[in-house]
Short mmCIF file of C-alpha atoms and ligand atoms in Angstrom, two decimals:
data_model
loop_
_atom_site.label_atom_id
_atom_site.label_comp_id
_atom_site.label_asym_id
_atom_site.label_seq_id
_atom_site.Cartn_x
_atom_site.Cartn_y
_atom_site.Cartn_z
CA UNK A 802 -6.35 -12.86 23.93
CA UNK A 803 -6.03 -15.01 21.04
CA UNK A 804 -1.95 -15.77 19.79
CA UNK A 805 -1.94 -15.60 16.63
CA UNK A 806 -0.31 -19.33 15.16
CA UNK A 807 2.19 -19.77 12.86
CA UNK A 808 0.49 -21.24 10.20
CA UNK A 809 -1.77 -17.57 10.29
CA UNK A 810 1.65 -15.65 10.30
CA UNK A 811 2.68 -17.17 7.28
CA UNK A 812 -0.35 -16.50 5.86
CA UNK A 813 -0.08 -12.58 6.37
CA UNK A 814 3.92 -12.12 5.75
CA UNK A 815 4.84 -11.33 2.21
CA UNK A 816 8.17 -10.53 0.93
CA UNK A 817 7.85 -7.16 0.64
CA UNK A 818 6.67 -5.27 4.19
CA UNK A 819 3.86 -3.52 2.43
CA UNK A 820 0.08 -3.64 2.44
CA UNK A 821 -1.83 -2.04 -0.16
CA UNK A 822 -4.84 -0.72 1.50
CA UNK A 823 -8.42 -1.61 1.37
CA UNK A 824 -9.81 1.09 -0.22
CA UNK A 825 -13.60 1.43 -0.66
CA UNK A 826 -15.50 3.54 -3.02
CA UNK A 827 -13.35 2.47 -6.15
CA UNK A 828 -10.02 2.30 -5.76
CA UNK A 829 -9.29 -0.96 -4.45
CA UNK A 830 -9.92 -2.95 -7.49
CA UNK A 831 -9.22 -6.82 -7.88
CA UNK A 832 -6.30 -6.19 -10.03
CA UNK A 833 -4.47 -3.81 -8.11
CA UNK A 834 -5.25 -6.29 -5.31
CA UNK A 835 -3.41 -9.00 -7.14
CA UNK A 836 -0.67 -6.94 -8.62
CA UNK A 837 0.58 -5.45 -5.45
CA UNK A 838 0.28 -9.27 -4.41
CA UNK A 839 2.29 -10.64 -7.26
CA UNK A 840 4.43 -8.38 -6.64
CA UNK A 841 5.33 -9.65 -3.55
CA UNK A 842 3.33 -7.02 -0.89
CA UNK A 843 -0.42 -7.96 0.67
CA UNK A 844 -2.87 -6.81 -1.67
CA UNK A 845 -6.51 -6.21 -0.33
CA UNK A 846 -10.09 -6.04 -1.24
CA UNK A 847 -12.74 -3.05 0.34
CA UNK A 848 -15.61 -5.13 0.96
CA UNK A 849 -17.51 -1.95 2.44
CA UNK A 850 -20.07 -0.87 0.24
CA UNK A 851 -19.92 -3.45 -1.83
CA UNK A 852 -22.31 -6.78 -2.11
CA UNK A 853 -21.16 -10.38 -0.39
CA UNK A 854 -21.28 -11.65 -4.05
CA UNK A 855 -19.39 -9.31 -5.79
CA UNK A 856 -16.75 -9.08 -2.78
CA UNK A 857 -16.58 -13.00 -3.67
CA UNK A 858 -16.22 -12.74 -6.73
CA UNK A 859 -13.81 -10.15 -6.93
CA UNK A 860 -11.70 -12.36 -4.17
CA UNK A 861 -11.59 -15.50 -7.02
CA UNK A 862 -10.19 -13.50 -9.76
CA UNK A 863 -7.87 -12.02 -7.77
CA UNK A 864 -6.49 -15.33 -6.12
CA UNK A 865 -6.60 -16.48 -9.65
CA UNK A 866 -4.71 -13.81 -10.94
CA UNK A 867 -2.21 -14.19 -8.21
CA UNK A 868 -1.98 -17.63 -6.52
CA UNK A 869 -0.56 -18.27 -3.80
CA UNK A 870 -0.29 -14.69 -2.62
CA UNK A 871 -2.00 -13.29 0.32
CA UNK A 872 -4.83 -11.16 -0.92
CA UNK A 873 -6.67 -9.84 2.30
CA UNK A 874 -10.64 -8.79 3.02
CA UNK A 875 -11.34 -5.63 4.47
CA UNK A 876 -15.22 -5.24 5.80
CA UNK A 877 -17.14 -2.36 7.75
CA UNK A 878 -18.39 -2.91 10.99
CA UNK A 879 -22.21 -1.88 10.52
CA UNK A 880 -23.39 -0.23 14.03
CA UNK A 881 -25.76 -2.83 15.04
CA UNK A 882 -22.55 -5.43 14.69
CA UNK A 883 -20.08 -2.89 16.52
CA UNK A 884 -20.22 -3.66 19.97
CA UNK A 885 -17.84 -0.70 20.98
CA UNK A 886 -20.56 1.28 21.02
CA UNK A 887 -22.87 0.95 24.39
CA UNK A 888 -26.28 -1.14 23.07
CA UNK A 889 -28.80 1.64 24.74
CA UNK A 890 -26.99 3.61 22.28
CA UNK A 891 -27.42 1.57 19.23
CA UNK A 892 -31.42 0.90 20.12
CA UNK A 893 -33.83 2.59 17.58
CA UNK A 894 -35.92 4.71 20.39
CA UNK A 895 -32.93 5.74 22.36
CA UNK A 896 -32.28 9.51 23.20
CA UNK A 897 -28.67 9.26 20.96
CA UNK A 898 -30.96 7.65 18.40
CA UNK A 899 -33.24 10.54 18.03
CA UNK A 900 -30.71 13.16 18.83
CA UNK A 901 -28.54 11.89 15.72
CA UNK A 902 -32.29 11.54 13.42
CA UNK A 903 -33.18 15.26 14.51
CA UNK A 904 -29.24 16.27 13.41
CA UNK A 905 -29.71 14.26 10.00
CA UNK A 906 -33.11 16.32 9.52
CA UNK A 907 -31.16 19.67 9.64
CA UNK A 908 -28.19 18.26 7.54
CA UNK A 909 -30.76 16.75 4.89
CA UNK A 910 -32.59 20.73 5.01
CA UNK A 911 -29.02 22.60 4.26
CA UNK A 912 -28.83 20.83 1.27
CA UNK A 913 -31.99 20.88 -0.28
CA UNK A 914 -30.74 23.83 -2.01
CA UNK A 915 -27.62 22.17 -3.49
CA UNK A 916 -30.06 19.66 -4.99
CA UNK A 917 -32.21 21.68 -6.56
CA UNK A 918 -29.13 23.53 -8.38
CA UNK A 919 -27.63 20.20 -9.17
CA UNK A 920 -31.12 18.82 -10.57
CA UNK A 921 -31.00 16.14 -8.04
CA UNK A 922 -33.72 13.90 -5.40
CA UNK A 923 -32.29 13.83 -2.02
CA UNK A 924 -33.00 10.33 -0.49
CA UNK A 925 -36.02 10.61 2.37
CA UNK A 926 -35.67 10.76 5.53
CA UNK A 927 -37.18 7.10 5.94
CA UNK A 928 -34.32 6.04 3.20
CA UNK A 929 -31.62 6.29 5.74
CA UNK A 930 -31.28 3.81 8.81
CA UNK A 931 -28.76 3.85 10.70
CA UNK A 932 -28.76 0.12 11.30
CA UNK A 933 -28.11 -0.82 7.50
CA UNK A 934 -26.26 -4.07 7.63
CA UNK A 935 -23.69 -3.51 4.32
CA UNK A 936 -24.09 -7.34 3.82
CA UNK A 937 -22.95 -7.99 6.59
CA UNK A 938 -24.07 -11.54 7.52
CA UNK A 939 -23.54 -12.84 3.94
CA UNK A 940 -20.16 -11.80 3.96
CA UNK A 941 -19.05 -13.23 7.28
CA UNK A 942 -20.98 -16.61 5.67
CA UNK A 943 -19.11 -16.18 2.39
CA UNK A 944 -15.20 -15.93 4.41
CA UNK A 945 -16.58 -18.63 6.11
CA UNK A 946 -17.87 -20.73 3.49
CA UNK A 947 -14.45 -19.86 1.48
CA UNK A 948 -12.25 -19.65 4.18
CA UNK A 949 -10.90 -16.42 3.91
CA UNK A 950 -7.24 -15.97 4.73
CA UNK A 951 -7.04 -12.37 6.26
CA UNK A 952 -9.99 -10.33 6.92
CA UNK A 953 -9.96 -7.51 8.51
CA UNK A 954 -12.07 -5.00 10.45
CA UNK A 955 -12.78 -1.43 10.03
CA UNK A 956 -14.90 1.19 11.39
CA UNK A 957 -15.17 -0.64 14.99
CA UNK A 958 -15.47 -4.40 16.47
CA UNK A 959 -17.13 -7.67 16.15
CA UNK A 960 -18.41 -9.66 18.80
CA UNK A 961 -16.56 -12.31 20.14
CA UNK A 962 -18.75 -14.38 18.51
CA UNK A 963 -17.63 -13.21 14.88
CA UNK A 964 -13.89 -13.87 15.71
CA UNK A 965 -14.74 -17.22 17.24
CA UNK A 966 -16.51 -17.76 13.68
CA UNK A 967 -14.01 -17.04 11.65
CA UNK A 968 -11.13 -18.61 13.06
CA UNK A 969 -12.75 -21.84 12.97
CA UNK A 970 -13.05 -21.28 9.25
CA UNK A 971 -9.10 -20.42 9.47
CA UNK A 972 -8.96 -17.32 8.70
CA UNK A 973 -6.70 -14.55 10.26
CA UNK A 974 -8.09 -11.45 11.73
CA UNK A 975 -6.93 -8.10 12.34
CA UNK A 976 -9.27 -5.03 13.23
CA UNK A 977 -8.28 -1.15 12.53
CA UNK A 978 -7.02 0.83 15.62
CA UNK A 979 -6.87 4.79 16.57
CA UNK A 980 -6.04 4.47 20.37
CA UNK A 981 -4.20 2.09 22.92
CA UNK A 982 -8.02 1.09 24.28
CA UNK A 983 -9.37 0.23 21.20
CA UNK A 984 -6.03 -2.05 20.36
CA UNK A 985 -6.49 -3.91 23.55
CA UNK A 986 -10.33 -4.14 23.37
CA UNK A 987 -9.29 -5.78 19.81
CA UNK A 988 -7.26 -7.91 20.94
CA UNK A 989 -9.33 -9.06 23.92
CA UNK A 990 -11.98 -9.91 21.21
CA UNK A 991 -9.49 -12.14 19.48
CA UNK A 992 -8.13 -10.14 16.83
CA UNK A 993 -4.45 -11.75 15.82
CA UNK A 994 -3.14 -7.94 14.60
CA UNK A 995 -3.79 -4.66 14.44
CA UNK A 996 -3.80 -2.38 11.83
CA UNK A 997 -2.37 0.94 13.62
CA UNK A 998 -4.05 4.04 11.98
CA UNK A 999 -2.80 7.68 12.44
CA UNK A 1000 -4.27 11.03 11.43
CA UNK A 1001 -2.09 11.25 8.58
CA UNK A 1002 -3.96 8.74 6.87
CA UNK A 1003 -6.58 9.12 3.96
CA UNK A 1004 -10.05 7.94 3.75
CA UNK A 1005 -12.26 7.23 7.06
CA UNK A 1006 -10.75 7.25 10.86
CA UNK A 1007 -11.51 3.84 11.72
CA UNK A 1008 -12.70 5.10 15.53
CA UNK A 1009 -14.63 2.33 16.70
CA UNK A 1010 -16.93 4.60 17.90
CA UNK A 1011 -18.83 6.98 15.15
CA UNK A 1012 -19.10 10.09 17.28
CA UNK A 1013 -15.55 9.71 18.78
CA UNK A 1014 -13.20 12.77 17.86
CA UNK A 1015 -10.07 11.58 15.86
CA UNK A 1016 -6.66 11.18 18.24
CA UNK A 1017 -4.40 13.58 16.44
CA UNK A 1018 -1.26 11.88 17.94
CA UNK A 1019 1.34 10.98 15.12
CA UNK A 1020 1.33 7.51 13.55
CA UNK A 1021 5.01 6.93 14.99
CA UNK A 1022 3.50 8.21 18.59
CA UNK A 1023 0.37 5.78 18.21
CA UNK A 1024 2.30 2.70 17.39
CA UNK A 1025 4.28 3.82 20.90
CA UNK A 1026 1.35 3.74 22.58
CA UNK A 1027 -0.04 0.85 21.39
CA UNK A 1028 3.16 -1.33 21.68
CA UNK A 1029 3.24 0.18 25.27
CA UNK A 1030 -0.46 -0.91 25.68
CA UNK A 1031 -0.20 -4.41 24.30
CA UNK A 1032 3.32 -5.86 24.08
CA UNK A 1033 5.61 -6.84 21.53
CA UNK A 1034 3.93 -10.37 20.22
CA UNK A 1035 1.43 -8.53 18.18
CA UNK A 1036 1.63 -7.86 15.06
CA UNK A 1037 1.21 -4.73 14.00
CA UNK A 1038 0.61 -2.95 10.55
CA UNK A 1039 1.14 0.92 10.53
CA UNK A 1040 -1.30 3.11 8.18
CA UNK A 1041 -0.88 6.77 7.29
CA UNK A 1042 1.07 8.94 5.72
CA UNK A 1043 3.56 6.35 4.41
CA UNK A 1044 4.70 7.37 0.62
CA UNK A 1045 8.42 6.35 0.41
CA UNK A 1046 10.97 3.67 0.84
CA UNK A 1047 12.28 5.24 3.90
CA UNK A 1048 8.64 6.33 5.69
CA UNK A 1049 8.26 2.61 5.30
CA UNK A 1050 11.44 1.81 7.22
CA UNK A 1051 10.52 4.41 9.93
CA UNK A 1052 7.28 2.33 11.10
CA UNK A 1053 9.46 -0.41 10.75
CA UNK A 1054 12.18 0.35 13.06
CA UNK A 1055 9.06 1.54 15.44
CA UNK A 1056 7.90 -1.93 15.48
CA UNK A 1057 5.42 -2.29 12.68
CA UNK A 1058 5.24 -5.94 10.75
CA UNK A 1059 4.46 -4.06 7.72
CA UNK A 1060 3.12 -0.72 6.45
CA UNK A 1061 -0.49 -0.55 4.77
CA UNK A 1062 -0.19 2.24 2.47
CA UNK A 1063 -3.15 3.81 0.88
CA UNK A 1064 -2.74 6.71 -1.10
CA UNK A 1065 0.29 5.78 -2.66
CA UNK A 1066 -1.21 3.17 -4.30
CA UNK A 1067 -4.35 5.74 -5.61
CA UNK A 1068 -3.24 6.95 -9.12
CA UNK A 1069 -1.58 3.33 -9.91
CA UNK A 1070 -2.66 2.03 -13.21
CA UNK A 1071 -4.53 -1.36 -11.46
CA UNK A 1072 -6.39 1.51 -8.90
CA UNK A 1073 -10.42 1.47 -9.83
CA UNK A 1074 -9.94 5.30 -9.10
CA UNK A 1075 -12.65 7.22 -10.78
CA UNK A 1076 -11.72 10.20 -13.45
CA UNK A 1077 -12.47 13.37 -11.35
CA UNK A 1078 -10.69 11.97 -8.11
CA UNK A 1079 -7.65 11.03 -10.35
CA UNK A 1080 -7.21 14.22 -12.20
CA UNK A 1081 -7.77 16.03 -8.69
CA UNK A 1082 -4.62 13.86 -7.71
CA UNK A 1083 -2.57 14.74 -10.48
CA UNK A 1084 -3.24 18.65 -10.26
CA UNK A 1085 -2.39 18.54 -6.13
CA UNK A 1086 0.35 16.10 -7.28
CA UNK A 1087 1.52 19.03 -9.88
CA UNK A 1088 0.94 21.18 -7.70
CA UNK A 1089 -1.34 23.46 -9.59
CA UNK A 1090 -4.56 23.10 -7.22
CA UNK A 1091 -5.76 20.91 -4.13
CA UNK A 1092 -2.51 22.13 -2.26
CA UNK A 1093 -4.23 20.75 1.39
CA UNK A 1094 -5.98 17.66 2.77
CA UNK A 1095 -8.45 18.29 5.30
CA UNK A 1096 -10.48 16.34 7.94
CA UNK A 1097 -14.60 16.24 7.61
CA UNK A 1098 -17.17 14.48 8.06
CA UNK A 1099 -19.62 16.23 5.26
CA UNK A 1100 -19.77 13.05 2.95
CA UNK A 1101 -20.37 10.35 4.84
CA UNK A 1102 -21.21 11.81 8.61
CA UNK A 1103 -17.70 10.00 9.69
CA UNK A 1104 -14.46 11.63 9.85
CA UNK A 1105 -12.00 11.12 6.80
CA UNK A 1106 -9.48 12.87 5.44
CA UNK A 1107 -8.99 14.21 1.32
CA UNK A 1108 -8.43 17.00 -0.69
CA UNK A 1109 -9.78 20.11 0.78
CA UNK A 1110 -12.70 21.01 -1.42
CA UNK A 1111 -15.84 23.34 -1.57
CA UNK A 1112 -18.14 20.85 -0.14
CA UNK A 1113 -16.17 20.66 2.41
CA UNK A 1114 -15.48 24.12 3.42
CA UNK A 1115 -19.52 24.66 3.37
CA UNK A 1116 -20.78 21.61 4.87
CA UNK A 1117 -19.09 21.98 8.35
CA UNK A 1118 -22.20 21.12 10.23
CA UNK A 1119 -22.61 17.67 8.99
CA UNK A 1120 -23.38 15.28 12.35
CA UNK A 1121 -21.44 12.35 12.91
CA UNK A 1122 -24.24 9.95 11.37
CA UNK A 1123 -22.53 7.02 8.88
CA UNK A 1124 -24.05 5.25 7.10
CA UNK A 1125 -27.39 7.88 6.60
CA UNK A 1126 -25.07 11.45 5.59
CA UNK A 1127 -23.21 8.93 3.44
CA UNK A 1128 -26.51 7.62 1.79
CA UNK A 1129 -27.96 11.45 2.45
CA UNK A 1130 -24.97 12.92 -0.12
CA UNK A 1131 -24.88 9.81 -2.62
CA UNK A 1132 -26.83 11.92 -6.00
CA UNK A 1133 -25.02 15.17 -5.28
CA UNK A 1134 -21.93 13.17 -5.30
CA UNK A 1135 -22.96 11.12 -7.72
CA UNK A 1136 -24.19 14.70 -9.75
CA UNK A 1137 -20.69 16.11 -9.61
CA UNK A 1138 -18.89 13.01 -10.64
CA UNK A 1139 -20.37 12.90 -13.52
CA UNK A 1140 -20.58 16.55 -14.04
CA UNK A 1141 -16.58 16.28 -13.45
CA UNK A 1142 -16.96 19.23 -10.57
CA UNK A 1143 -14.35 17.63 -7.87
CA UNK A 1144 -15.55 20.35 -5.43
CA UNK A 1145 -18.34 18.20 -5.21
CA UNK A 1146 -17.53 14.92 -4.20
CA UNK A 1147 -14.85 13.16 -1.65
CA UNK A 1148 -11.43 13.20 -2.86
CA UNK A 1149 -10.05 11.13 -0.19
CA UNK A 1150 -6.00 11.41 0.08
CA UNK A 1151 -3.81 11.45 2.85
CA UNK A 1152 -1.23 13.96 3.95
CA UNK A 1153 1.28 12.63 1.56
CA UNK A 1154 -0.50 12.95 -1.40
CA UNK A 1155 1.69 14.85 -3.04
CA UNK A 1156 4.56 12.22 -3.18
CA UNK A 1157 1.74 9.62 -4.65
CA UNK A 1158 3.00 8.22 -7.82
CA UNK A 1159 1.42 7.28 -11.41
CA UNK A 1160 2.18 3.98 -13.06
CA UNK A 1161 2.03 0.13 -12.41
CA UNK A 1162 1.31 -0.93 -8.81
CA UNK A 1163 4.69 -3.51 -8.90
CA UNK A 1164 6.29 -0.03 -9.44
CA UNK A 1165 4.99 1.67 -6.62
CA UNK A 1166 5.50 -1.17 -4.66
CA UNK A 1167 8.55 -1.09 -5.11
CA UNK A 1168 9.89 2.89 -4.43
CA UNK A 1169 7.86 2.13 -0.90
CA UNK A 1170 9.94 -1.25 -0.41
CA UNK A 1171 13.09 -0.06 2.01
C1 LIG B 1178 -9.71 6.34 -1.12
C2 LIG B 1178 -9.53 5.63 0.21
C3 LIG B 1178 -10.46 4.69 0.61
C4 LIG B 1178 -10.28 4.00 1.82
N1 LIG B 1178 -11.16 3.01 2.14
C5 LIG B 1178 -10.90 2.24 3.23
C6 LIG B 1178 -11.67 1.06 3.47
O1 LIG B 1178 -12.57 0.71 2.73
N2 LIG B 1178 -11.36 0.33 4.58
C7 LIG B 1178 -10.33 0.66 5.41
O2 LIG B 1178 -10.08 -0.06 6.37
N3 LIG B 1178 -9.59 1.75 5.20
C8 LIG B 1178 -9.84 2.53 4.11
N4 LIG B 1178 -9.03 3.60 3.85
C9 LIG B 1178 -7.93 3.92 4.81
C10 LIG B 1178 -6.74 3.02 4.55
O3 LIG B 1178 -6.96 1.73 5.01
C11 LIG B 1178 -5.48 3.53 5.26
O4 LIG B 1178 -5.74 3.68 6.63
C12 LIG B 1178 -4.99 4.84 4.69
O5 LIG B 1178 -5.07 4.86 3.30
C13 LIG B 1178 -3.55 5.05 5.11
O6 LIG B 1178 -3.15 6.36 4.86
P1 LIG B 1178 -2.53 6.82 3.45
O7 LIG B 1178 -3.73 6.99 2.56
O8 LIG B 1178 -1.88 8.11 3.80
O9 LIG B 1178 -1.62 5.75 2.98
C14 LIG B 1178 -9.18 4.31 2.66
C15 LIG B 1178 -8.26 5.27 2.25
C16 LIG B 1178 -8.41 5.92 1.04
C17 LIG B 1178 -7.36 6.92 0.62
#
């Protein structure tokens, strides 16, 4: 188990006990990053999804814009990187390999029709490999190379290796938890926090393995279980759920260092949120539509949680298969964005999206500051 030094401590505490979260897909743009950092929280980059340049880029203009503040890294584990999940498993010609390609095959087949109504190509069955990489190796070089202050892990976990890496290049490193097994397999990989995640949350479970079922206990029960697990020397940040001052002060009191709030931060001004997603906020916000969030894993063939939409209530069958159902659903999302249809596309939000609040990010930050 690595202890996490002082100097790396420093680096992650800001004065205000909130995170914004990483969020991938849009929202998490430089300058919310760096205005939830100037205003005295951790603001964060999504580098899933995106290129090792751009994610580099977007990290220098937000230091720029806020110096001297913590701005943090968040990256996807790609499966051929996750070692949680057994390597007979991962290996092209395995039986879990060709179960999952035979699943994708149906999936891909139940939506031909959708395309053809929404005057779209589906991607080929040869487009979408499981083992796409994301960047991966560029990235790790780039947080290397730049020395990264706080980079954290999502979707599963690094080698050793990786966490040896990077903490020779100084940088602090915390890896997204569901369950007390997956905090202490963190840990005994060398991560210096956690990032608790409950079911409340919005966007993708971080399970660190893909076809793992969601834990459903609370956030407030998980962050029991994982202090129980693990002790009280690790840091821990609490995700899910958390839209006020006092929600805040709850994972607090539990033992969180800090809250890493997501949805809150989703219809700020600084938030790269795109139109339909935003205006589906607003009218669950109102109150006039979108009154539930709902688990599925139709978009992207992982679990995540947003407003419950059409696509969702028709695509129940989609297999657990990230990245190819995300890459599989890319035009007809891409189709109804554009076509401003939010029944067809993710809407991710968390259960407390209806306490998410318009305006500057500093603003936010501050109604969730206890
Ligand atoms: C739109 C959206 C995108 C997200 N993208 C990421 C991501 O790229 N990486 C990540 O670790 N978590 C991601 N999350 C999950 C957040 O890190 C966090 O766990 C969650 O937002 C907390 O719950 P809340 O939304 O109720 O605050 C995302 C969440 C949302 C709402």
């Amino acid at each position: 188990m690595t202890q996490i030094t002082d100097r790396q401590l420093r680096q992650v505490r800001s004065e205000a006990p909130v995170w914004a979260a990483p969020m991938a897909g849009g929202p998490s743009t430089w300058r919310l990053a760096a205005a939830v950092a100037n205003a005295g929280g951790v603001g964060f980059l999504a580098g899933g999804m995106v290129s090792a340049q751009r994610l580099t880029e977007d990290l220098r203009a937000a230091r720029e814009a806020a110096p001297g503040r913590t701005i943090g890294v968040n990256l996807f584990v790609p499966e051929p990187a996750n070692t949680a999940i057994p390597a007979q498993d991962r290996s092209a010609d395995s039986d879990a390999r060709r179960r999952r390609a035979e699943q994708v095959r149906q999936f891909r087949s139940s939506l031909l029709t959708p395309a053809e109504q929404a005057g779209v190509t589906l991607p080929e069955m040869t487009d979408l490999d499981p083992d796409a990489m994301d960047d991966w190796d560029a990235k790790l070089d780039a947080a290397v190379a730049e020395s990264w202050p706080l980079v954290t892990f999502t979707f599963g976990l690094p080698s050793r290796e990786v966490f040896e890496r990077l903490h020779a290049a100084d940088c602090t490193l915390g890896v997204t938890v569901t369950t007390p097994e997956e905090a202490r397999a963190a840990l005994d990989h060398g991560a210096d926090l956690l990032t608790v995640q409950g079911p409340e949350s919005g966007g993708h479970r971080s399970t660190h393995h893909p076809a793992a079922t969601p834990p459903t206990a609370s956030l407030l029960e998980l962050i029991a279980q994982v202090r129980d697990a693990v002790g009280t020397d690790v840091p821990l940040v609490a995700a899910g759920g958390l839209m006020t001052a006092e929600d805040v002060r709850r994972v607090l009191e539990a033992g969180a260092v800090a809250a890493q709030c997501g949805t809150a931060f989703l219809r700020a001004d600084e938030a790269g949120t795109n139109p339909v997603h935003r205006q589906a906020l607003d009218a669950s916000a109102a109150g006039t539509a979108f009154p539930t969030t709902a688990l599925t894993q139709a978009f992207s063939g992982r679990w995540a949680r947003g407003l419950e939409n059409a696509f969702m209530r028709t695509h129940t069958d989609a297999p657990a298969a990230y990245p190819e159902v995300n890459v599989l659903t890319g035009p007809l999302k891409k189709a109804a964005t554009a076509a401003g249809d939010p029944e067809g596309t993710n809407l991710w939000a968390g259960v407390g999206v209806a306490q998410a609040q318009t305006g500057p990010a500093e603003r936010i930050l501050r109604t969730l500051t206890p």
